[in-house]
Short mmCIF file of C-alpha atoms in Angstrom, two decimals:
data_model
loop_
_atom_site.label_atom_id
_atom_site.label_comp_id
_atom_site.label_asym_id
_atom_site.label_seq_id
_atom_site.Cartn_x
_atom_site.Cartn_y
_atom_site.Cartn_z
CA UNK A 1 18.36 -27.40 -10.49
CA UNK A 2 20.41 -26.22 -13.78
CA UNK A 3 22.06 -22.62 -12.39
CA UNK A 4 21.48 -19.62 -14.84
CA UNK A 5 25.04 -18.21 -16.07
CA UNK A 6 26.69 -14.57 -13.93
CA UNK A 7 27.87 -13.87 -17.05
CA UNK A 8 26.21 -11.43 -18.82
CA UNK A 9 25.93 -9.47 -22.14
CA UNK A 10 25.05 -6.00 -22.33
CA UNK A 11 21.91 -6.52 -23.75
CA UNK A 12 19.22 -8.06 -21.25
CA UNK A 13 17.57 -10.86 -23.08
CA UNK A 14 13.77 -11.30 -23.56
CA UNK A 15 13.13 -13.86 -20.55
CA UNK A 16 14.58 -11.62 -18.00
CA UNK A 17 12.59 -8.65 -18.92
CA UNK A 18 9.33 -10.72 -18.78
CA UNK A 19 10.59 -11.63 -15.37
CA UNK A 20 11.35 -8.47 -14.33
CA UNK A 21 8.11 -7.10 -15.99
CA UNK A 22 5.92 -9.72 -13.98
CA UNK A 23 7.46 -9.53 -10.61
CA UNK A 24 7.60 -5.54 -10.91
CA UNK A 25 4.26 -5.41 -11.76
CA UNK A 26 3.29 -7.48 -8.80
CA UNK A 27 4.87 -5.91 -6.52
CA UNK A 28 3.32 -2.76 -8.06
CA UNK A 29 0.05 -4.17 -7.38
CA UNK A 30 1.17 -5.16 -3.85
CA UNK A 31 2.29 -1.80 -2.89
CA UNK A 32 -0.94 -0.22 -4.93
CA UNK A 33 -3.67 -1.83 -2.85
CA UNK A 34 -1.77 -0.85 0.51
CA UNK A 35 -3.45 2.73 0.49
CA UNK A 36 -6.39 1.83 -2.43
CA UNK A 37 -8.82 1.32 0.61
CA UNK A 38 -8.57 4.55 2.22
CA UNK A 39 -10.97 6.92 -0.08
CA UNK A 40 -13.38 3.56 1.19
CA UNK A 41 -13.08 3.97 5.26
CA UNK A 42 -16.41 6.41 5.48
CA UNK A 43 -18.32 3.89 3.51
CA UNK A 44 -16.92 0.87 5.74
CA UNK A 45 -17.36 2.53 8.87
CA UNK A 46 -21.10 3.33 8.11
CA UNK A 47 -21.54 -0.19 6.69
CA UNK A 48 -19.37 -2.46 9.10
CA UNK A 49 -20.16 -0.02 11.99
CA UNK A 50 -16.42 0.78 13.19
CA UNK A 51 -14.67 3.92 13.82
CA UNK A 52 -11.98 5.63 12.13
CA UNK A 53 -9.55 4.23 14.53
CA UNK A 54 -10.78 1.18 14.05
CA UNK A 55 -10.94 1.44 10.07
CA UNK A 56 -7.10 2.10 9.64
CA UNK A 57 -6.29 -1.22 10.75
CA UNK A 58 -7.05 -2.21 6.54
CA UNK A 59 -3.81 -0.54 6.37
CA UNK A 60 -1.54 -0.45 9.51
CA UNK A 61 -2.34 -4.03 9.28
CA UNK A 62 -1.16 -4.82 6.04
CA UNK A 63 1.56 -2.45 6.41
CA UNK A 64 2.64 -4.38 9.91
CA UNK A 65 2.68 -7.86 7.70
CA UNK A 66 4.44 -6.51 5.21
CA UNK A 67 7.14 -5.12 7.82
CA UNK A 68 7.40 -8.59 9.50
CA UNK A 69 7.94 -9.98 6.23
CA UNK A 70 10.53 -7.62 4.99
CA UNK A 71 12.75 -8.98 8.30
CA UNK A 72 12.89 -12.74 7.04
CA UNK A 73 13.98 -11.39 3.24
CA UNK A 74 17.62 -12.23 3.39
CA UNK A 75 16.59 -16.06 4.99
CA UNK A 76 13.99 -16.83 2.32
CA UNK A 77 16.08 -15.63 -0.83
CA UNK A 78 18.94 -18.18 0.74
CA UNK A 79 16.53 -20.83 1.33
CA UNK A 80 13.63 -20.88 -1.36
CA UNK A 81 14.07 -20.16 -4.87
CA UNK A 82 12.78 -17.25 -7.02
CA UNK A 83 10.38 -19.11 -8.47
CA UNK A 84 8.72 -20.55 -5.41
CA UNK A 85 8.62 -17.21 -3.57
CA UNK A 86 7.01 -15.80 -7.07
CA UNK A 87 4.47 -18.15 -6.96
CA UNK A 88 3.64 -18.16 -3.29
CA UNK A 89 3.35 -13.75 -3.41
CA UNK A 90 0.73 -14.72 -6.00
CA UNK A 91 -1.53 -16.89 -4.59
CA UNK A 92 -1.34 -14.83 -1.44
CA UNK A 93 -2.70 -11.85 -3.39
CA UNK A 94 -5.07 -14.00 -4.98
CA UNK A 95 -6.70 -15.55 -2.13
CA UNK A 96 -6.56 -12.35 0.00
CA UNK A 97 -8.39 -10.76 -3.17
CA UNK A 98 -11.02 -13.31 -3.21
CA UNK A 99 -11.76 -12.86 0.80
CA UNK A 100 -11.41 -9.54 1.03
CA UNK A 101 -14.25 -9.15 -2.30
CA UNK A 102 -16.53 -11.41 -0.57
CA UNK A 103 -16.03 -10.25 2.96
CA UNK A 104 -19.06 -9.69 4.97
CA UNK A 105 -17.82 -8.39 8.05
CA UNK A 106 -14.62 -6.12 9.26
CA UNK A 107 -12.84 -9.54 11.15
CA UNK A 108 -13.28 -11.08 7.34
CA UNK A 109 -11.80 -8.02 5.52
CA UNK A 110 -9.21 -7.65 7.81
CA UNK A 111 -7.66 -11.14 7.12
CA UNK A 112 -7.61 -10.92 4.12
CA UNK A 113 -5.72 -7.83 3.83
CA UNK A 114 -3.08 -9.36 5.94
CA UNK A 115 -2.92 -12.49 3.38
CA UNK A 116 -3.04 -9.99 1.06
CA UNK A 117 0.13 -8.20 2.55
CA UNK A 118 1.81 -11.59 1.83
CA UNK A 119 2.08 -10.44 -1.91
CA UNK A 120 4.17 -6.98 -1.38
CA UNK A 121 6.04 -8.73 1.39
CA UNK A 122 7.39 -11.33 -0.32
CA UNK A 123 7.49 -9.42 -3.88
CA UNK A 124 9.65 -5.96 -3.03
CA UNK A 125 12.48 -8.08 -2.09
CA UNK A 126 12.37 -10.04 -4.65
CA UNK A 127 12.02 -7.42 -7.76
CA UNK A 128 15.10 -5.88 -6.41
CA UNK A 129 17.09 -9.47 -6.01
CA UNK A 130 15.64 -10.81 -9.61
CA UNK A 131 17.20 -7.16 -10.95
CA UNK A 132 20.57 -7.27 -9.49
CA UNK A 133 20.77 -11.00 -10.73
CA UNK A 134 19.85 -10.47 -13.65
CA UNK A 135 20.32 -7.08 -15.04
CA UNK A 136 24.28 -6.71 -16.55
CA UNK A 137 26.08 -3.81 -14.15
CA UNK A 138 26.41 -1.58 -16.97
CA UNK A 139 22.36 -1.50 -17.13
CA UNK A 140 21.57 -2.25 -13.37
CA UNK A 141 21.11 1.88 -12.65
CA UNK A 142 18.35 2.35 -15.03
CA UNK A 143 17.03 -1.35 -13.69
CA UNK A 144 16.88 -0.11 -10.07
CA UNK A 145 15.78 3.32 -10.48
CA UNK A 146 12.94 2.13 -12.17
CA UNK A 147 11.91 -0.26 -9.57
CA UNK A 148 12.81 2.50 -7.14
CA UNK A 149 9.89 4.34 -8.63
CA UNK A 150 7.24 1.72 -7.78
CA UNK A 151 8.31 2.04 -4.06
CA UNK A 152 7.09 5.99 -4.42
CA UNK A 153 4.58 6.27 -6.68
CA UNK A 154 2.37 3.16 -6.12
CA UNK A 155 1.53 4.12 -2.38
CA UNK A 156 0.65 7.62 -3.88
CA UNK A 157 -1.24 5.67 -6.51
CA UNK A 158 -3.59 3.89 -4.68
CA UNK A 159 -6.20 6.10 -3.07
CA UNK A 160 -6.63 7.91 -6.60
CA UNK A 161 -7.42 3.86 -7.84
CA UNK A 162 -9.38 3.12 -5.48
CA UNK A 163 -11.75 6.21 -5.45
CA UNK A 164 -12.25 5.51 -9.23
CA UNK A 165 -13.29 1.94 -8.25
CA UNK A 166 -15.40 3.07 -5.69
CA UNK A 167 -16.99 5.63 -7.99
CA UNK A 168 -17.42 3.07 -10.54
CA UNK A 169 -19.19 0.16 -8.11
CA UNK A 170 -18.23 0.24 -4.84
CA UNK A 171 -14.91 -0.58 -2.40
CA UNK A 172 -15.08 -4.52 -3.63
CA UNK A 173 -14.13 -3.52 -7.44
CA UNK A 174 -11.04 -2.59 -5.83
CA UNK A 175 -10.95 -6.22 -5.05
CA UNK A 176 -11.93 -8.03 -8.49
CA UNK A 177 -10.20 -5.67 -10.96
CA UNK A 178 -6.45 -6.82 -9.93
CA UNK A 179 -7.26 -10.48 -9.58
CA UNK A 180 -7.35 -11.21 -12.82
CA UNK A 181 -4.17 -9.22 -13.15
CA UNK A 182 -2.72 -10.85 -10.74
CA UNK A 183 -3.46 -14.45 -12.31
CA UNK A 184 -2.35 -12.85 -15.81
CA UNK A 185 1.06 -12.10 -13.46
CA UNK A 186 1.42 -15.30 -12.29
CA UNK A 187 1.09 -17.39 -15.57
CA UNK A 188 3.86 -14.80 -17.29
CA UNK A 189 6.15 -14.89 -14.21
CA UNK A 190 6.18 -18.72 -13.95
CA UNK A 191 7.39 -19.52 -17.33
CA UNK A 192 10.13 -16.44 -17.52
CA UNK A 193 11.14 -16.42 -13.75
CA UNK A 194 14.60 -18.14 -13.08
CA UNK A 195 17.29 -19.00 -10.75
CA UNK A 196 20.73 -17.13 -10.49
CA UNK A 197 22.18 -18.83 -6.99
CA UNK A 198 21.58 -22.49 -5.44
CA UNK A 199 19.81 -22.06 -2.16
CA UNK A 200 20.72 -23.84 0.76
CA UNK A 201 18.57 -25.66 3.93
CA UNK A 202 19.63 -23.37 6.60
CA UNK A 203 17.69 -23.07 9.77
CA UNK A 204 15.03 -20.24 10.43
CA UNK A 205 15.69 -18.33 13.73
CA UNK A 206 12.01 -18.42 15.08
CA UNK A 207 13.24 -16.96 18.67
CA UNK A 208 14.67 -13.73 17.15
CA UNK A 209 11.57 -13.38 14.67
CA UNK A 210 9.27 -14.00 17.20
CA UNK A 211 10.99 -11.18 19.56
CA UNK A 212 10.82 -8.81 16.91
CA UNK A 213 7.53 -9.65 15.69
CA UNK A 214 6.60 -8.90 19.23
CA UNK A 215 7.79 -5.52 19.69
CA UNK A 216 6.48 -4.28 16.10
CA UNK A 217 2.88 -5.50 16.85
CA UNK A 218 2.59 -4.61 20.57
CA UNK A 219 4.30 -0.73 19.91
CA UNK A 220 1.50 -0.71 17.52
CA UNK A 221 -0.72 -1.69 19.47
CA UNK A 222 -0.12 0.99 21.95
CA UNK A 223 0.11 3.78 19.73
CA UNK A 224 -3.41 2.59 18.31
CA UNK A 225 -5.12 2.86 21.77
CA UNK A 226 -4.14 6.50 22.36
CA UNK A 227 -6.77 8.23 21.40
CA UNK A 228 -9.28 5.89 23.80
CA UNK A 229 -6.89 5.26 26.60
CA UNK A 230 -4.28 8.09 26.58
CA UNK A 231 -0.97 8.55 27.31
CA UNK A 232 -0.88 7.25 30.89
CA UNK A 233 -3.01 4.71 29.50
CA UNK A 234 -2.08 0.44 30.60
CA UNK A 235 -2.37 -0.35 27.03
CA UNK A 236 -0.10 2.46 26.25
CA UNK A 237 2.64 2.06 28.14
CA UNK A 238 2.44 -1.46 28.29
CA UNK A 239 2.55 -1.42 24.50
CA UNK A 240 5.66 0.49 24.71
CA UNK A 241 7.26 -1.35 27.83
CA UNK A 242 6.62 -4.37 25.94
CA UNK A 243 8.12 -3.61 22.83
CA UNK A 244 11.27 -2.03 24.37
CA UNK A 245 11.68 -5.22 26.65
CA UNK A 246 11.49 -7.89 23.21
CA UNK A 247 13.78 -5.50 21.17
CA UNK A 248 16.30 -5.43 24.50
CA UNK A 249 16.02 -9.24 23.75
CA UNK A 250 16.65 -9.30 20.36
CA UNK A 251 19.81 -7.13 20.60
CA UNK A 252 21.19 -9.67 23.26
CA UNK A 253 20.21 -13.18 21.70
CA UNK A 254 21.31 -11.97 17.99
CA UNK A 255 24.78 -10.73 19.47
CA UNK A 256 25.22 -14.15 20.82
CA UNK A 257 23.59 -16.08 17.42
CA UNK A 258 25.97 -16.77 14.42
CA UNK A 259 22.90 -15.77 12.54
CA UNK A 260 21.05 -12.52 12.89
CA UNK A 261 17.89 -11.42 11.28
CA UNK A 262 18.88 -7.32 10.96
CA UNK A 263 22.22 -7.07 12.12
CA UNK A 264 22.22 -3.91 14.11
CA UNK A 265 26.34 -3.33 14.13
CA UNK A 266 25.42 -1.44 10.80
CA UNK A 267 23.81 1.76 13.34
CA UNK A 268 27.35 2.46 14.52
CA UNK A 269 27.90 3.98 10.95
CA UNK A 270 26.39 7.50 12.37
CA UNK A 271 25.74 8.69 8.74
CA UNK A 272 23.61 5.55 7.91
CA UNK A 273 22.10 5.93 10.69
CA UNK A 274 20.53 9.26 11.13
CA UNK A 275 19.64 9.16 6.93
CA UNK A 276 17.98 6.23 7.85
CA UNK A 277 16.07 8.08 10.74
CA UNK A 278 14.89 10.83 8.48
CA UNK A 279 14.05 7.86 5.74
CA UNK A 280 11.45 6.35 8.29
CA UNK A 281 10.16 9.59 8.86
CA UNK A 282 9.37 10.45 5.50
CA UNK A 283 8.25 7.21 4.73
CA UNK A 284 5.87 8.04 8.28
CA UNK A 285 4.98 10.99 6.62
CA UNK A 286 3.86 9.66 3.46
CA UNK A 287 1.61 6.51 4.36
CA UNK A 288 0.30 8.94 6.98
CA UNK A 289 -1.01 11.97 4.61
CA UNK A 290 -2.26 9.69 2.40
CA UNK A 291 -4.42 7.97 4.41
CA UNK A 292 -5.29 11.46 5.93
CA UNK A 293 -6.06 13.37 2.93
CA UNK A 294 -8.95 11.33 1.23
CA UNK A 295 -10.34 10.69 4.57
CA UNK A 296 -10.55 14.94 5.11
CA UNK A 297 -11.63 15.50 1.64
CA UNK A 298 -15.00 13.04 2.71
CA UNK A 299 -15.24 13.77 5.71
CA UNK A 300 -14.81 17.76 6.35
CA UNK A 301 -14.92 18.70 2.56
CA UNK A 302 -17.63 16.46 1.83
CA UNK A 303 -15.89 15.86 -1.35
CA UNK A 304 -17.25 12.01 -2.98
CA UNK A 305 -15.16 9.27 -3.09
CA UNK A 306 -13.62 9.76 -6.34
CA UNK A 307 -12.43 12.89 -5.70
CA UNK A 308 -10.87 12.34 -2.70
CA UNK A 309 -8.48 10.07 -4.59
CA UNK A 310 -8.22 12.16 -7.74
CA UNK A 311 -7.05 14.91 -5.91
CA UNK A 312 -3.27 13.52 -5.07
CA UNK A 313 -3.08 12.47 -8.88
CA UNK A 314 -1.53 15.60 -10.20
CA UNK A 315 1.27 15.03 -7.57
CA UNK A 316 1.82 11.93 -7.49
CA UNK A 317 2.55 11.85 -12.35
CA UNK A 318 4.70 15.33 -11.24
CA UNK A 319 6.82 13.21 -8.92
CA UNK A 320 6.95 10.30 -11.19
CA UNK A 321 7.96 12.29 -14.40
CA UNK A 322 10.47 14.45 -12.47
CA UNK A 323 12.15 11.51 -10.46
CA UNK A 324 15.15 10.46 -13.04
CA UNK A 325 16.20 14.16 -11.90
CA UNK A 326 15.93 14.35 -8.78
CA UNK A 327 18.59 11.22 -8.74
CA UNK A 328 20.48 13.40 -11.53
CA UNK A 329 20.76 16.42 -8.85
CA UNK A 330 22.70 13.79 -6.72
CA UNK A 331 24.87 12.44 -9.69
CA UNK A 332 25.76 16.15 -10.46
CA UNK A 333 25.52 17.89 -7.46
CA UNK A 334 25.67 15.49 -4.61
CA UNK A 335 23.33 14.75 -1.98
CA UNK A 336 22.89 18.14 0.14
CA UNK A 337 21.62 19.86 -2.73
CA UNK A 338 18.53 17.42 -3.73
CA UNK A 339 18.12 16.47 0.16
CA UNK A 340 18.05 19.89 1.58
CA UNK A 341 15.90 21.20 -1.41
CA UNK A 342 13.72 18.44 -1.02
CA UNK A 343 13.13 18.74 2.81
CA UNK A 344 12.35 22.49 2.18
CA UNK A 345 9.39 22.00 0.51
CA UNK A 346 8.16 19.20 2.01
CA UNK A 347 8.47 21.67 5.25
CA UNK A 348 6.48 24.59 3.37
CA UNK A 349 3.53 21.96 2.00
CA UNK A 350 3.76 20.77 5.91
CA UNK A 351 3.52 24.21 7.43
CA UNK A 352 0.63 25.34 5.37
CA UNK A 353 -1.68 21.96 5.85
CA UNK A 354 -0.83 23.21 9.44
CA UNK A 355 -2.40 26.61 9.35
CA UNK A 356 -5.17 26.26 6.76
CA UNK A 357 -6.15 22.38 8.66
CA UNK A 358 -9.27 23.27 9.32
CA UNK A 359 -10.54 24.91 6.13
CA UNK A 360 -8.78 23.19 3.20
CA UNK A 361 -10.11 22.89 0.15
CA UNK A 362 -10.09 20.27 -2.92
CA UNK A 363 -8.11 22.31 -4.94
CA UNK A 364 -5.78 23.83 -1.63
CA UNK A 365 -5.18 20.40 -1.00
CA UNK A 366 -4.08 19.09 -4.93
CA UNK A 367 -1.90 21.89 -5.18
CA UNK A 368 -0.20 21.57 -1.41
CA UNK A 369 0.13 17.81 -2.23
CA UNK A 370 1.75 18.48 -5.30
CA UNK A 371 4.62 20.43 -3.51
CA UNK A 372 4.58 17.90 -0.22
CA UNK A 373 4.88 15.48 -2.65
CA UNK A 374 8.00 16.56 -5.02
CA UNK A 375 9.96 17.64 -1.59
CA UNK A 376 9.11 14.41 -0.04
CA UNK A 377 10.28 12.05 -2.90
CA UNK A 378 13.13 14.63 -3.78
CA UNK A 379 14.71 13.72 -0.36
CA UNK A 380 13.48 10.21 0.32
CA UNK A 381 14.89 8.52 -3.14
CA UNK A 382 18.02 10.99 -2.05
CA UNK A 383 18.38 9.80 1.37
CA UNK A 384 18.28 6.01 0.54
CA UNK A 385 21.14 6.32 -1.97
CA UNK A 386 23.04 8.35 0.42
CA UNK A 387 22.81 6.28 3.27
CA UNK A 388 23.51 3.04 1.19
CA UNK A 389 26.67 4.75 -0.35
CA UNK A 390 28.24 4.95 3.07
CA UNK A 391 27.64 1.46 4.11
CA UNK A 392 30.64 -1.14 3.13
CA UNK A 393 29.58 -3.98 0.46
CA UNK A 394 29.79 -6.48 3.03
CA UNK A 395 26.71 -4.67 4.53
CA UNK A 396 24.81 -3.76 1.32
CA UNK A 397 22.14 -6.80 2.25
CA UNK A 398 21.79 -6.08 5.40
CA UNK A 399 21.33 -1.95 5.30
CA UNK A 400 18.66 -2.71 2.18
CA UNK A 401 16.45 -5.24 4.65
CA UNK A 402 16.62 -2.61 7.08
CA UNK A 403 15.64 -0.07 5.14
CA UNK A 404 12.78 -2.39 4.00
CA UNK A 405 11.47 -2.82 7.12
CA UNK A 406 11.68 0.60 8.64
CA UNK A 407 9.85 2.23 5.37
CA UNK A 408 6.98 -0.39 6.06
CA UNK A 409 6.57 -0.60 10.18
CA UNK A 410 7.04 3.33 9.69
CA UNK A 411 3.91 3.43 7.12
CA UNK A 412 1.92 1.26 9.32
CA UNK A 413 2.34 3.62 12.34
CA UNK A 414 1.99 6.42 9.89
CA UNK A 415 -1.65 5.51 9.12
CA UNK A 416 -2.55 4.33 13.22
CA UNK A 417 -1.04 7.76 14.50
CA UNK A 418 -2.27 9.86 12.07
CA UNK A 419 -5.93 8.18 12.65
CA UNK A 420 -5.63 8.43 16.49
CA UNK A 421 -5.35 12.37 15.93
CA UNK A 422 -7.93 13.00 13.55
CA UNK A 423 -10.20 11.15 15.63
CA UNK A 424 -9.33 12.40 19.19
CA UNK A 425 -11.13 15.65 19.30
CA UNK A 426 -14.77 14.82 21.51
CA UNK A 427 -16.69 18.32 21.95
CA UNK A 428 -20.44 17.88 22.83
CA UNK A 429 -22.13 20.07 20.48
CA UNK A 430 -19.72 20.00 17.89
CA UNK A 431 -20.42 18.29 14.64
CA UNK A 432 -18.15 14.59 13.18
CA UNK A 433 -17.22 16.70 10.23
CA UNK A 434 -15.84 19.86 12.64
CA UNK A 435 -14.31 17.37 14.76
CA UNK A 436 -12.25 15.56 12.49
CA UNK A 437 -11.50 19.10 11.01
CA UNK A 438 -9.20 19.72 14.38
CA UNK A 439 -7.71 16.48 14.83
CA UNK A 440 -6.26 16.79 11.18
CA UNK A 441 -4.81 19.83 11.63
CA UNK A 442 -3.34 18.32 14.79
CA UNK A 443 -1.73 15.33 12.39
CA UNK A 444 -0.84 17.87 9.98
CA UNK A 445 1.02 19.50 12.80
CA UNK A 446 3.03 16.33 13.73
CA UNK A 447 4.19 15.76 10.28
CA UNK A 448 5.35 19.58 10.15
CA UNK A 449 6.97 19.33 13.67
CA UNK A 450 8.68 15.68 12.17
CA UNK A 451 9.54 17.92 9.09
CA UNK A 452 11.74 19.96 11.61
CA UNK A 453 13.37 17.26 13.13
CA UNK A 454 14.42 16.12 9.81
CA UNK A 455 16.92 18.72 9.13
CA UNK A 456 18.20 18.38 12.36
CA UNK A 457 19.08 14.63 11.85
CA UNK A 458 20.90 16.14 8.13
CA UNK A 459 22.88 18.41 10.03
CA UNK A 460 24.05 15.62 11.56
CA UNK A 461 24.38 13.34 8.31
CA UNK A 462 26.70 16.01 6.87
CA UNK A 463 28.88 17.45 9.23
CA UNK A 464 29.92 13.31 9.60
CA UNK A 465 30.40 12.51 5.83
CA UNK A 466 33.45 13.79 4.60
CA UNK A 467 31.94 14.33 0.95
CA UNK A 468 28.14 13.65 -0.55
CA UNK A 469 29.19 12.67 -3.67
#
């Protein structure tokens, strides 16, 4: 295969933008559709007869997928070229479009969405690799702040596009609108889309995968089952035991492999560590509010679909618009300023979802969301590029595929932990709407207490770097 040139002009020429258009868009679309289906959950749980906790697996699923992918990032961009894994994030969004708009039962649905998560798994990794490669280093901050952006504002994005779709037909539009975008994608991508490194036939380590695959899916698992078991619960714990027993494994077969998945030597850097602690959390945070949100604005408001996803609209163009500055505050100020800031008033939008969690309105929650939503992204974009600036060069791949994967398994127990609250409160007597009322302001009170916690693992982050700039 005929290697594209590393040497680069200044100017990036036509082909690579069209590849870096198509594969950003996709993975735009992949991310999108992650959180599109909550606004939809009341209507599927009245139509496919499931609960709430049931429901949220259309997410934590896709999330989890998504997650597992992220960990084999670094072995597929050695072993398969650009093009193929282009290709193959397409037609897994296709086909998991085309089952999930026909789907006649949950089981159905559900499958798709984690063929579905194929597409975002395979695609994040790849925008950022096709940008690097391609993009000359005098242009390659614009290039990755941009596709920075998608990571933040599609998941934001999605519940406000999929209550319009709902509004406009019902939860399958949400389905058959981005196929043929998607197709559209794929066509562009293929043509433009090329390849920067030879790959090389090195072997996949299954046993390490498998161990980790293990412990993400059966903590899951456990967390999901404690609002009907509880905490002393079989399936809790053995969740738990279970997943502390395969990543005990991991840790002791990849320190004896010449090849390692995540290479988790890069945690004894104490300030990449603890940012990326507070990164998980916010990405936790995030997926979990907006599944929570749409879900209250139905279900306690009894706000319609549409709505319940126009509602986080206004904060979700504020944080895109104001983003290029929040990464300026860093550049000028460095990374206290922005992160601190940023944690602040995701802690104020926090506290008051806390107090007012059983009476918020429409408009009490558009204008709370716009503030949780600016604080949030203020520190999260922040916190990556602080973390990543203390990591040597050597570990640049390695600290981004963790970061990957933590955002994602941290969204997918976002949404399950989140759900397991708002649905936990039983009182005979007491109406769905008031009960669902409590357990949100019981989530909201977990993502102020997490709030908390974050500035304690900052303090830690700076008193450890010697300077944040």
């Amino acid at each position: 295969m005929k290697m594209q040139t590393m040497t680069q002009p200044e100017k990036v020429p036509r082909e690579n933008l069209i590849a870096i258009f198509a594969i950003a868009l996709m993975a735009f679309l992949g991310i999108l559709v992650e959180t599109s289906m909550n606004v939809a959950f009341p209507a599927l749980m009245k139509q496919m007869h499931v609960s709430l906790n049931t429901v949220q697996w259309i997410t934590t699923g896709y999330l989890l997928m998504v997650a597992l992918l992220m960990i084999t990032s670094a072995f597929l961009k050695q072993r398969f070229t650009n093009k193929q894994l282009f290709v193959t994030a397409a037609l897994a969004f296709i086909l998991g479009d085309l089952i999930c708009a026909l789907a006649t039962n949950f089981p159905i649905l559900l499958l798709g969405r984690l063929i579905q998560a194929g597409c975002a798994g395979l695609a994040i990794p790849l925008m950022f690799n096709i940008v690097v490669e391609s993009v000359p280093r005098s242009r390659l901050g614009f290039y990755m702040g941009m596709a920075g952006l998608i990571l933040m504002i599609a998941p934001a994005s999605g519940p406000t596009f999929g209550g319009v779709m709902v509004y406009l037909a019902n939860w399958r539009l949400i389905f058959w609108s981005t196929m043929p975008v998607e197709i559209i994608l794929l066509l562009l991508g293929m043509g433009a889309i090329k390849q920067y490194a030879p790959t090389q036939k090195i072997r996949f380590n299954w046993g390490q995968f498998v161990l980790l695959a293990v412990a993400f899916v059966s903590f899951t698992l456990g967390v999901n089952s404690l609002s009907s078991a509880g905490l002393v619960s079989w399936q809790f714990l053995g969740g738990v035991l279970l997943a502390v027993a395969a990543l005990l494994g991991y840790i002791w077969i990849s320190k004896r492999s010449e090849r390692q998945l995540l290479k988790l030597e890069i945690f004894k850097n104490p300030v990449f560590t603890y940012s990326f602690f507070a990164y998980v959390i916010l990405q936790f945070c995030n997926i979990g509010i907006n599944f929570a949100l749409p879900n209250y604005a139905q279900i306690v408001v009894g706000a319609t679909s549409l709505i319940g996803g126009m509602m986080l609209l206004p904060g979700s163009l504020i944080t895109a618009i104001l983003q290029p500055w929040f990464g300026h505050l860093l550049d000028e100020h460095g990374a206290r300023l922005p992160i601190l800031l940023g944690s602040s008033l995701f802690l104020i939008a926090a506290l008051m979802f806390t107090l007012f969690g059983q009476g918020l309105s429409v408009i009490m929650i558009a204008v709370l969301y716009i503030i949780f939503s600016i604080g949030r992204s203020m520190a999260f974009s922040n916190t990556l590029t602080n973390g990543l600036k203390e990591v040597d060069m050597s570990q640049r791949a390695d600290a981004n595929a963790i970061y990957n994967t933590g955002q994602q398994f941290a969204g997918s127990l976002g949404t399950t932990i989140l759900a397991a609250l708002m649905s936990s409160v039983k009182v005979s007597g007491m109406s769905y709407a008031h009960e669902t009322a409590i357990g949100s302001q019981l989530a909201f009170g977990l993502i102020f207490i997490l709030s908390v916690v974050n500035f304690g693992f900052y303090f830690i982050v700076f008193r450890y770097q010697r300077t944040d700039k």
